CSV table of C-alpha atoms and ligand atoms in Angstrom, one decimal:
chain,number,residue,atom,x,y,z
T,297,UNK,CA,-144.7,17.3,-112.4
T,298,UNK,CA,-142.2,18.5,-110.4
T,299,UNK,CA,-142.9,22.3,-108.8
T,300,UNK,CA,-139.3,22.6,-108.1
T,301,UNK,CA,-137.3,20.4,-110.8
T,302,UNK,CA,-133.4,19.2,-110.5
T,303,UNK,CA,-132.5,21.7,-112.9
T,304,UNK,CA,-134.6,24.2,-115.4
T,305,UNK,CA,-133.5,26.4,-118.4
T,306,UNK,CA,-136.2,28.5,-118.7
T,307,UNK,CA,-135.7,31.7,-116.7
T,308,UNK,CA,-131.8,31.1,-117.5
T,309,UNK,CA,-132.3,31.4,-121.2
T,310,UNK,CA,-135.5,33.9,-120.9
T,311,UNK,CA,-133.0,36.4,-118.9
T,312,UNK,CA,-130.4,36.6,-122.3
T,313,UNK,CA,-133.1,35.6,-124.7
T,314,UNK,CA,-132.4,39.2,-127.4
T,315,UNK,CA,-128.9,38.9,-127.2
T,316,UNK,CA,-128.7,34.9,-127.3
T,317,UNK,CA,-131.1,35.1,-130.7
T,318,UNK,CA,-129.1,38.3,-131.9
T,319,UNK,CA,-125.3,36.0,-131.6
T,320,UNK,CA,-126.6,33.0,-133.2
T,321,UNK,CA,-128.2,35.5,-135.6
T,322,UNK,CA,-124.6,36.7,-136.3
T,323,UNK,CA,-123.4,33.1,-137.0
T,324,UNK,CA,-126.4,32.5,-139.5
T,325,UNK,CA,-125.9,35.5,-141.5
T,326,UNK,CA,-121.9,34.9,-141.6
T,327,UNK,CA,-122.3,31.3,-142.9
T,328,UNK,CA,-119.3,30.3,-141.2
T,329,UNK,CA,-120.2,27.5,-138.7
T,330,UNK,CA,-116.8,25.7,-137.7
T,331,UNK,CA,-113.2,27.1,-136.7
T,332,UNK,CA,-114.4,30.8,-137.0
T,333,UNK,CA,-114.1,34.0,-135.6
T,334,UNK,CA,-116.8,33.1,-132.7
T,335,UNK,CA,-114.5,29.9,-131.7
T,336,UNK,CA,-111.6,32.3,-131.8
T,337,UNK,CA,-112.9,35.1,-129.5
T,338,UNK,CA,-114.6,32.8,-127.3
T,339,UNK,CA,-111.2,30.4,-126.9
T,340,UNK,CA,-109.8,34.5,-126.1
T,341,UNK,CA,-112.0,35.4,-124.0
T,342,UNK,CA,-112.0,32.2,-121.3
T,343,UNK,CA,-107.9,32.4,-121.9
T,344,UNK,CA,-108.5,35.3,-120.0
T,345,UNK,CA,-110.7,34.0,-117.8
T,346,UNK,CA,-108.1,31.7,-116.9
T,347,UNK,CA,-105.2,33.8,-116.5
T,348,UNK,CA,-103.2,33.3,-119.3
T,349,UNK,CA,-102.6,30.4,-121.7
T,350,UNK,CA,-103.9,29.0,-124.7
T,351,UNK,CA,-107.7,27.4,-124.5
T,352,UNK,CA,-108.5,25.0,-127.3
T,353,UNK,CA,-112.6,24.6,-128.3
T,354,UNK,CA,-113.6,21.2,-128.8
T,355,UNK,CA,-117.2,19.6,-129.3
T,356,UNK,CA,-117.3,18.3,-125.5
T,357,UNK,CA,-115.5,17.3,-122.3
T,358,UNK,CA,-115.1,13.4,-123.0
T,359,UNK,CA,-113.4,14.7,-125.9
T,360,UNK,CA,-111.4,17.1,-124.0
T,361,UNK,CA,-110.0,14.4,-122.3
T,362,UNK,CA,-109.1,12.3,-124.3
T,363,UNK,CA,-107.6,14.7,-127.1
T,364,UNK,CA,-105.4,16.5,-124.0
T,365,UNK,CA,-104.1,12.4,-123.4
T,366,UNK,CA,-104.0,12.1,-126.7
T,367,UNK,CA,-101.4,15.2,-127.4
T,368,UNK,CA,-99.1,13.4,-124.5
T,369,UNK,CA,-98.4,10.7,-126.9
T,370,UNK,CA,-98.3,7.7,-124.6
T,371,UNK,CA,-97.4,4.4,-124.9
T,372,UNK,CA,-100.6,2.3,-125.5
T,373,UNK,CA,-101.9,0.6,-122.8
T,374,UNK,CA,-100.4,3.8,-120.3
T,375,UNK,CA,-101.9,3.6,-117.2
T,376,UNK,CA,-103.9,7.0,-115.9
T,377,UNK,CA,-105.2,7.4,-112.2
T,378,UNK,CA,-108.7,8.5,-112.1
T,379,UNK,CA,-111.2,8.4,-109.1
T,380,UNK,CA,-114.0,6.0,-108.6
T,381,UNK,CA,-116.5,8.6,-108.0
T,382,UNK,CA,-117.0,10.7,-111.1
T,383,UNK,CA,-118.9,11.0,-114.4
T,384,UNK,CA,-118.3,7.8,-116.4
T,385,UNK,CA,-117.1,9.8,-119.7
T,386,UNK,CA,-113.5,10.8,-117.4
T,387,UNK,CA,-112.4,7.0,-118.0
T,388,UNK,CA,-114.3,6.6,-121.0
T,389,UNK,CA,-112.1,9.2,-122.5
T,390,UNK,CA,-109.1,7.6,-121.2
T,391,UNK,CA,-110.5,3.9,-122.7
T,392,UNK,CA,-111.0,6.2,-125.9
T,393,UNK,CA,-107.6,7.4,-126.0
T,394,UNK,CA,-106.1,3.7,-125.5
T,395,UNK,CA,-104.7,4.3,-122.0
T,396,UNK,CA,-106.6,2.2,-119.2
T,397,UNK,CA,-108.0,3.6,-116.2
T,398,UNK,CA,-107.1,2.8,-112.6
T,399,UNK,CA,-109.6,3.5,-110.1
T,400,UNK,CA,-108.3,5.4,-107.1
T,401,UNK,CA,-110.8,5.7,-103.7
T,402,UNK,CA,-111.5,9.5,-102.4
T,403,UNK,CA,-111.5,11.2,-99.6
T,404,UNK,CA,-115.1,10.8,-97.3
T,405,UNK,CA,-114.9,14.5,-96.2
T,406,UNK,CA,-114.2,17.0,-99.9
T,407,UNK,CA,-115.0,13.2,-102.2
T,408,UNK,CA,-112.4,13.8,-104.4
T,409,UNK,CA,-109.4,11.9,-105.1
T,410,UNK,CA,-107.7,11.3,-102.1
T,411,UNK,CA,-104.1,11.8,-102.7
T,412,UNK,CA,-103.1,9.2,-99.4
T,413,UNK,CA,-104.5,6.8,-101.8
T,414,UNK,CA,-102.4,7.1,-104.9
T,415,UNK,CA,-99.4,5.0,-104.0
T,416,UNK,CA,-101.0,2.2,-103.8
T,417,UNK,CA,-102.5,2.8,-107.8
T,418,UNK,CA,-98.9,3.2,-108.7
T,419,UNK,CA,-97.5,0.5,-111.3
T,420,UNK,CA,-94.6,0.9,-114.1
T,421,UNK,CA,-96.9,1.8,-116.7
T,422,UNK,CA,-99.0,4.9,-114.6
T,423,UNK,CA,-98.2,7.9,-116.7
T,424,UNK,CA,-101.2,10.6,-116.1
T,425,UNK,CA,-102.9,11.2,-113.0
T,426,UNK,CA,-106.7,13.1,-113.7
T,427,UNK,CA,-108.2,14.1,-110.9
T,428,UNK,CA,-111.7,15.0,-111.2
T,429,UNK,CA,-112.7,18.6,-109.4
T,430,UNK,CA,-115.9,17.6,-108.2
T,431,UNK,CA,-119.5,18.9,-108.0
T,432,UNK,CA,-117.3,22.4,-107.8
T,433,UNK,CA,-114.8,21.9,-105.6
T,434,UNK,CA,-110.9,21.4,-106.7
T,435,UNK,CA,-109.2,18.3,-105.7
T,436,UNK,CA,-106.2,18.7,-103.7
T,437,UNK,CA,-104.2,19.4,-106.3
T,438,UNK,CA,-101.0,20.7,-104.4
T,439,UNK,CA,-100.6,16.9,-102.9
T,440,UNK,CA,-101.4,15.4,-106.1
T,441,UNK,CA,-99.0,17.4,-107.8
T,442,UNK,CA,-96.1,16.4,-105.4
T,443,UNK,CA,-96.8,12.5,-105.9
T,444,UNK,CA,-97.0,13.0,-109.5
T,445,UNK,CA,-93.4,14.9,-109.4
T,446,UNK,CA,-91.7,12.2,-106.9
T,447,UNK,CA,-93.0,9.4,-109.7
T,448,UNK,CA,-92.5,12.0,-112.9
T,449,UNK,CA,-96.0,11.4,-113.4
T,450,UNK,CA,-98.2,13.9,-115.6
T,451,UNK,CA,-101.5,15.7,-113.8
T,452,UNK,CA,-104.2,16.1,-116.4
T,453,UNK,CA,-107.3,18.5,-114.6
T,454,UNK,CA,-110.9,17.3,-115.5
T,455,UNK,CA,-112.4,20.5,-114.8
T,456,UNK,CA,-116.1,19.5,-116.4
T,457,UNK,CA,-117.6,20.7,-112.8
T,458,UNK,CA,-115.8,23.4,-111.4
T,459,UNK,CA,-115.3,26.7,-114.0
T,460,UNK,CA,-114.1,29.3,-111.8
T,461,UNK,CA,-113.3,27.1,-108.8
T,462,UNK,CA,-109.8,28.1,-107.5
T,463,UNK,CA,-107.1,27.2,-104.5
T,464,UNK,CA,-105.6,30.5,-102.7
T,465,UNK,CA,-107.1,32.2,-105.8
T,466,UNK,CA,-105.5,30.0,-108.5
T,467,UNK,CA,-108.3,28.9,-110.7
T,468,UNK,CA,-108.8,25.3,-111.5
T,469,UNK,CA,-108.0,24.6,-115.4
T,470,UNK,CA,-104.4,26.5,-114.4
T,471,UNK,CA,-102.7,24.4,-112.6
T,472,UNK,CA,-101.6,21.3,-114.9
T,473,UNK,CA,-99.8,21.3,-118.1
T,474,UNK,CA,-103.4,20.4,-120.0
T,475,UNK,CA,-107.2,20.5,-118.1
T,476,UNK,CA,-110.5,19.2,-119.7
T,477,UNK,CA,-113.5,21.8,-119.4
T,478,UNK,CA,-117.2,20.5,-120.8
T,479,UNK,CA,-119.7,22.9,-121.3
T,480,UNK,CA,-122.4,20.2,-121.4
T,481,UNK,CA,-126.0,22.2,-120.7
T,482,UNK,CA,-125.9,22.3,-116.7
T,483,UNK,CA,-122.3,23.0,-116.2
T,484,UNK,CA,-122.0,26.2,-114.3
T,485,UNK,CA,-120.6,27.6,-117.8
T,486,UNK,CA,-122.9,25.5,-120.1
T,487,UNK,CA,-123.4,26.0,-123.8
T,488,UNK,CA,-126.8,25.0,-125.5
T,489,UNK,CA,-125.7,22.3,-126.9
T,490,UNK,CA,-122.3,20.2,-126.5
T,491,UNK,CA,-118.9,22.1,-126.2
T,492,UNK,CA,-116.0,21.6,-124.5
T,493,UNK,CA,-112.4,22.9,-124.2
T,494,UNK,CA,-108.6,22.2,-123.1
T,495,UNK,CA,-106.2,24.6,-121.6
T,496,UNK,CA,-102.8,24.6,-121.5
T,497,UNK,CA,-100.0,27.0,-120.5
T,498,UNK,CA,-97.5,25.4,-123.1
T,499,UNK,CA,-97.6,26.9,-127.0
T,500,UNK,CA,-96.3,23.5,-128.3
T,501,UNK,CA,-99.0,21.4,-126.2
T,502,UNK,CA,-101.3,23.5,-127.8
T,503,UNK,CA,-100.1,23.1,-131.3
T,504,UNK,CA,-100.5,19.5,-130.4
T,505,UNK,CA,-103.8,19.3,-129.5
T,506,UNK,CA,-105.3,21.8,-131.8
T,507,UNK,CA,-103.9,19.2,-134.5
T,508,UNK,CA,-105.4,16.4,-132.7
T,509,UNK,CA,-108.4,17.7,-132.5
T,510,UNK,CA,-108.7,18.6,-136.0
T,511,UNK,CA,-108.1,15.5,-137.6
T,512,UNK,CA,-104.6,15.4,-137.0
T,513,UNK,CA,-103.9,17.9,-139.4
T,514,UNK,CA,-100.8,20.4,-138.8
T,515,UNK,CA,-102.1,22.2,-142.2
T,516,UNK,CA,-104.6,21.3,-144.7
T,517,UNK,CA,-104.9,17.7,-145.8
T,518,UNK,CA,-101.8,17.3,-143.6
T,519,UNK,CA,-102.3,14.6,-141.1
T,520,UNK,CA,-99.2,14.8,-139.1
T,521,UNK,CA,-100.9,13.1,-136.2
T,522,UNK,CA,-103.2,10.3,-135.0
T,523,UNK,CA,-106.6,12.9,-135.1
T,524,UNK,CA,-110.0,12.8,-134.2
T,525,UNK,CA,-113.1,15.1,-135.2
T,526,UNK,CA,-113.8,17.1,-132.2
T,527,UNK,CA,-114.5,21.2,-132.5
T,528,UNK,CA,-117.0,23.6,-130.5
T,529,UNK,CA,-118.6,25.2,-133.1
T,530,UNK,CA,-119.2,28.6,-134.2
T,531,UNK,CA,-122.9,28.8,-132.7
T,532,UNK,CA,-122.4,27.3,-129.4
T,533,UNK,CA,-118.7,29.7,-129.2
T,534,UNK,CA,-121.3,32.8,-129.4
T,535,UNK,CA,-123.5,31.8,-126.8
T,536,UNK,CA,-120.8,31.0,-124.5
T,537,UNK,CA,-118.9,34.0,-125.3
T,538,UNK,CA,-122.1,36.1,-124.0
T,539,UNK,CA,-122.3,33.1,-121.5
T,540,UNK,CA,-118.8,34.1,-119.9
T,541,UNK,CA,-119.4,37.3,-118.8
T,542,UNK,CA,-122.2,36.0,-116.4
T,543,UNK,CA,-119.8,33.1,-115.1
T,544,UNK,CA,-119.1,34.5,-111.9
T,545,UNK,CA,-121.8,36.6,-110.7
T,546,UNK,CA,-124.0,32.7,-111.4
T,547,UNK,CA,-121.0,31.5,-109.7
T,548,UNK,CA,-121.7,34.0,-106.3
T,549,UNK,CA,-125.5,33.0,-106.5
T,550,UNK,CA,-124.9,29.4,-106.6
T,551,UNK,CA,-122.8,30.4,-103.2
T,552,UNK,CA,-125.6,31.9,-101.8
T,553,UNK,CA,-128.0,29.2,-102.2
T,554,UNK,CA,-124.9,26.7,-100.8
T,555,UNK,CA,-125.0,29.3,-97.7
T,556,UNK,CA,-128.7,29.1,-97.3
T,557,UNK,CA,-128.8,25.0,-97.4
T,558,UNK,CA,-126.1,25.2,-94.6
T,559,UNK,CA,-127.8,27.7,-93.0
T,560,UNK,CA,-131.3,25.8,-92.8
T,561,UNK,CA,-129.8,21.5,-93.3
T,562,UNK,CA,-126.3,22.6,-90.5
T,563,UNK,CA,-128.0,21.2,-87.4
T,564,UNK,CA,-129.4,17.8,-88.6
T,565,UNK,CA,-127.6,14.4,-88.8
T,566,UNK,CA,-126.2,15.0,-92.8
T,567,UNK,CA,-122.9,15.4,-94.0
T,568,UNK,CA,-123.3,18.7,-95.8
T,569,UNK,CA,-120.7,20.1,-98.9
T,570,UNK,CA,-117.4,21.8,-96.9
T,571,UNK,CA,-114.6,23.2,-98.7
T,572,UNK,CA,-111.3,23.2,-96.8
T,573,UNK,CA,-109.4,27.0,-96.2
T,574,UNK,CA,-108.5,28.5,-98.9
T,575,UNK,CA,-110.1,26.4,-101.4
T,576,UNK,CA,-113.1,28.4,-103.3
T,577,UNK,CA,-116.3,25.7,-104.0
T,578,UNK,CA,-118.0,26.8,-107.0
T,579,UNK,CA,-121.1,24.2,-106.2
T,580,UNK,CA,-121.6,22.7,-109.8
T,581,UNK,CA,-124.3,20.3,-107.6
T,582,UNK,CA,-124.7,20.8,-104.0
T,583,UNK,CA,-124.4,17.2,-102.3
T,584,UNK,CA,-125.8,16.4,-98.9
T,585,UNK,CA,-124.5,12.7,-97.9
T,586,UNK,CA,-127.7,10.9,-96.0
T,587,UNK,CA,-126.2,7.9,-93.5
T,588,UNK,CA,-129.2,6.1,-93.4
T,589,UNK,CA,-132.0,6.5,-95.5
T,590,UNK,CA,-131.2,8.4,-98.8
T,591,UNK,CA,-133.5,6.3,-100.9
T,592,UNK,CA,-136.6,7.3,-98.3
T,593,UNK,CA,-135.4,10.9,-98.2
T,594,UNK,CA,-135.4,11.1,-101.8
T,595,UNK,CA,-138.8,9.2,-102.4
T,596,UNK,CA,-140.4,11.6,-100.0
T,597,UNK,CA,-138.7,15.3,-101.5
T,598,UNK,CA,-140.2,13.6,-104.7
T,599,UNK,CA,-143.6,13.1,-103.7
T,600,UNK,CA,-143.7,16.9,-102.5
T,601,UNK,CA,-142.6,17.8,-106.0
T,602,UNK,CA,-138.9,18.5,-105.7
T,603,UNK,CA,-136.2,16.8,-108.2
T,604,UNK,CA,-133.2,15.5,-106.8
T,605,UNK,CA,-130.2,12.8,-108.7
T,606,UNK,CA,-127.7,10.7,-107.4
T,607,UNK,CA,-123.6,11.5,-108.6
T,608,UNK,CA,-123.5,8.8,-108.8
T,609,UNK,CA,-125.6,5.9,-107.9
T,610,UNK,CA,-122.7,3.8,-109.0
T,611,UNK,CA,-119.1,3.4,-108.6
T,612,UNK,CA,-116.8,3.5,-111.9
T,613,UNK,CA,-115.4,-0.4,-111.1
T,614,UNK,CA,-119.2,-1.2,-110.5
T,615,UNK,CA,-120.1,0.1,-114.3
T,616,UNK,CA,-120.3,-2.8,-116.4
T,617,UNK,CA,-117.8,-1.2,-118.7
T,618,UNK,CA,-115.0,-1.3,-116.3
T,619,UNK,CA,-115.7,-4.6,-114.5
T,620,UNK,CA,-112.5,-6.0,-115.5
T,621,UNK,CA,-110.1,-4.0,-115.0
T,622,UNK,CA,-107.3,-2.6,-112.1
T,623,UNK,CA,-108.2,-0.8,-109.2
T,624,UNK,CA,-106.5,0.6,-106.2
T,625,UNK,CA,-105.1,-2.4,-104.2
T,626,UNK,CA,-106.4,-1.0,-100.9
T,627,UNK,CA,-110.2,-1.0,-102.5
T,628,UNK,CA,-112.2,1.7,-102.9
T,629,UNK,CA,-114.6,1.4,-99.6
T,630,UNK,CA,-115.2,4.9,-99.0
T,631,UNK,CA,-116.2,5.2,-103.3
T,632,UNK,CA,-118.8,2.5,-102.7
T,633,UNK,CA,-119.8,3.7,-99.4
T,634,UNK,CA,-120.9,7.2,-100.6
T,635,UNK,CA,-122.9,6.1,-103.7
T,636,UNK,CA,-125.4,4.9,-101.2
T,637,UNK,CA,-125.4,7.8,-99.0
T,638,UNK,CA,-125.5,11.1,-101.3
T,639,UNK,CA,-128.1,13.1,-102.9
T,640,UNK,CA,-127.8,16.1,-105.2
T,641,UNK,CA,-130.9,18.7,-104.2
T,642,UNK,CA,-131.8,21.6,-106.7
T,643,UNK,CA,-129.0,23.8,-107.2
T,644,UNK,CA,-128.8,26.0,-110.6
T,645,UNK,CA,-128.3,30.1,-110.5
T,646,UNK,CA,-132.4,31.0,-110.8
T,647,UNK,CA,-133.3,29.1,-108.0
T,648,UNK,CA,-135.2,31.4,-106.0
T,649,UNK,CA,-134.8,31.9,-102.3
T,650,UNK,CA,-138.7,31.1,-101.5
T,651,UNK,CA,-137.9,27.2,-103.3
T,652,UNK,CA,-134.6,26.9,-101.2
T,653,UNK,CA,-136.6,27.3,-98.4
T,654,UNK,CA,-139.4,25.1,-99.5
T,655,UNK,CA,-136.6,22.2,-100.3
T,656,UNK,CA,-135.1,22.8,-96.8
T,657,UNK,CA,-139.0,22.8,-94.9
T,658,UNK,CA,-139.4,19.1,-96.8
T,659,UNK,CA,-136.1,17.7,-95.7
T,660,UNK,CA,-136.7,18.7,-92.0
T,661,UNK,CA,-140.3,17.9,-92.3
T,662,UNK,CA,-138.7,13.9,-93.4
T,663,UNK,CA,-136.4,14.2,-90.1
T,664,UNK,CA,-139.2,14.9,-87.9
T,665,UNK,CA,-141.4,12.2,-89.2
T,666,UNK,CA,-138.3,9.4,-88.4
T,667,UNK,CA,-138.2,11.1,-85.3
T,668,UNK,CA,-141.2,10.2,-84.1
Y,167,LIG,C1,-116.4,15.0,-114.3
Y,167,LIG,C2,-116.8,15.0,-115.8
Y,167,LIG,N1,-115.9,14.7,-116.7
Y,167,LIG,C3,-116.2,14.7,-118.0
Y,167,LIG,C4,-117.5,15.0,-118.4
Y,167,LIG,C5,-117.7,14.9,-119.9
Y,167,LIG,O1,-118.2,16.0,-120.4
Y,167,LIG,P1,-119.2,16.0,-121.7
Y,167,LIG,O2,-120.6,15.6,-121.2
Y,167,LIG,O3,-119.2,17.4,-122.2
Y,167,LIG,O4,-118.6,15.1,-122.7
Y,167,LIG,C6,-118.4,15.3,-117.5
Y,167,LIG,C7,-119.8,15.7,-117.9
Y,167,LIG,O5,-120.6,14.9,-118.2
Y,167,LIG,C8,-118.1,15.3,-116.1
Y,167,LIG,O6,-119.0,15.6,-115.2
């Protein structure tokens, strides 16, 4: 049993308990439970999140992705940039969407995909780069942008970690002519359920993938377009409707727990989380990288009854579902390097100040011991 776990629900859903039973309440008594007026308000509403733009609900954010690839109509076997280091469903989705992945390594100080490393990725079938903003911090889109407009190439954001990250106050999900949001339970805007959603600044994209994602269909029983069966529905729209209007102030809080690791972790040998100027880090997970050791680390915070994870233990060429298949021609060393180095620690909005301390105390308490 842990006393401080990876991630808990409890106070999270115990704070908007009344008005979470009172929306799905709403839902029940309609008797209208997909493509409703909850999906349309809530697709509304984080539109204006955004900025602007069209936001598409769909049922979660490996379908995001690959509906938003779908919508590009590609030639089959296109070939899509992706980093090493993510969540398997980014190339999954790309699989899914009959495009193949191509790994790409990242960048050993923000982990994301490092744009110096996209040339060599490049072959005459790349189409779509997606970088992957990750554990809450934005790739460097700017440079990934310029390669993909030297080599016409389309960028496609995977923004499953980082709602309400931003660069110089552009939010991620903005930047690219279609982004892939999940609202997967733990995402800093999760649902209670699965959900996801695609945005797009470009009405005809959207027409696009709102057919897509709806079997295909332009109207009723008209399949216009290769479809599949992905749509948020109308109970999990409510809750993230109410959800929404919380986003940013959970957003500030996971900030000030990032600030209180760095404040107690900042003077022993660990790479901690950094975000470079102007870029704002949301901290979907907050990542320490161990040099040597992690697995001890780990074994010891978990003996003193605090829940950590790995993201992730593995590099995507290293799944077994992508064994065979093209990666970067310069490797991806620095990919491989990091799955053995980093650990996630507790980090979720109703962490309280007194376990933030009590997961700092254990870390030091490990450096200490190796000290002596
Ligand atoms: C980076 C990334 N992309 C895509 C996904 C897929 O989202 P979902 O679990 O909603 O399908 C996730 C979440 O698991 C993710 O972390």
């Amino acid at each position: 049993m842990m006393t401080i776990p990876f991630n808990d629900f409890k106070d999270q859903i115990a704070a908007i308990r009344p008005a979470l039973e009172a929306a799905m309440a709403r839902v029940l008594d309609r008797g209208w439970f997909i493509l409703g007026p909850e999906v349309e308000a809530f697709e509304r509403a984080f539109a204006d999140y955004l900025g602007g733009g069209h936001v598409i609900g769909v049922a979660n954010g490996t379908d995001a992705i690959q509906a938003a690839l779908m919508a590009l109509d590609l030639p089959m076997g296109s070939e899509v940039i992706c980093p090493a280091l993510t969540a398997a469903p980014s190339a999954l989705a790309i699989y899914a969407a009959g495009l193949i992945p191509v790994f790409a390594d990242v960048d050993p100080v923000t982990y994301t995909l490092d744009p110096r490393r996209l040339a060599e990725c490049l072959s005459e079938r790349t189409r779509v780069i997606l970088p992957v903003h990750l554990y809450g911090l934005m790739a460097d889109l700017p440079a990934i942008q310029a390669f993909a407009d030297q080599h016409n190439l389309i960028v496609i954001e995977d923004v499953a970690q980082a709602h309400g990250a931003a660069i110089h106050g552009r939010k991620a999900g903005t930047w690219t002519p279609l982004a892939a949001f999940s609202f997967y339970p733990t995402k800093n805007l999760g649902a209670y359920g699965d959900g996801g959603a695609i945005s797009t600044p470009d009405s005809d994209l959207a027409a696009r993938v709102r057919a897509v994602i709806n079997l295909g269909q332009t109207g009723r029983f008209q399949h216009t377009l290769m479809g599949i069966n992905s749509r948020l529905d109308e109970i999990q729209a409510a809750i993230l409707a109410l959800k929404l209007a919380d986003l940013d102030s959970q957003n500030q809080r996971r900030q000030a727990i990032a600030q209180r690791y760095h404040d107690g972790l900042s003077d022993l040998p660990l790479q901690l989380p950094t975000a470079p100027d102007g870029y704002e880090h949301v901290y979907h997970l907050y990542v320490i990288r161990v040099p040597s050791g992690r697995d001890e680390l780990r074994a010891h915070l978990r003996a003193a009854g605090i829940g950590t994870d790995v993201h992730y233990p593995l590099s995507l060429h290293r799944q077994g579902a992508f064994q065979s298949h093209p990666i970067a021609s310069g490797g991806l060393a620095v990919a491989d390097r990091l799955t053995g180095e980093i650990l996630s620690l507790p980090m979720y909005p109703q962490l309280r100040d007194d376990q933030v301390t009590t997961v700092i105390a254990a870390i030091r308490a490990w450096y200490e011991h190796k000290a002596v």
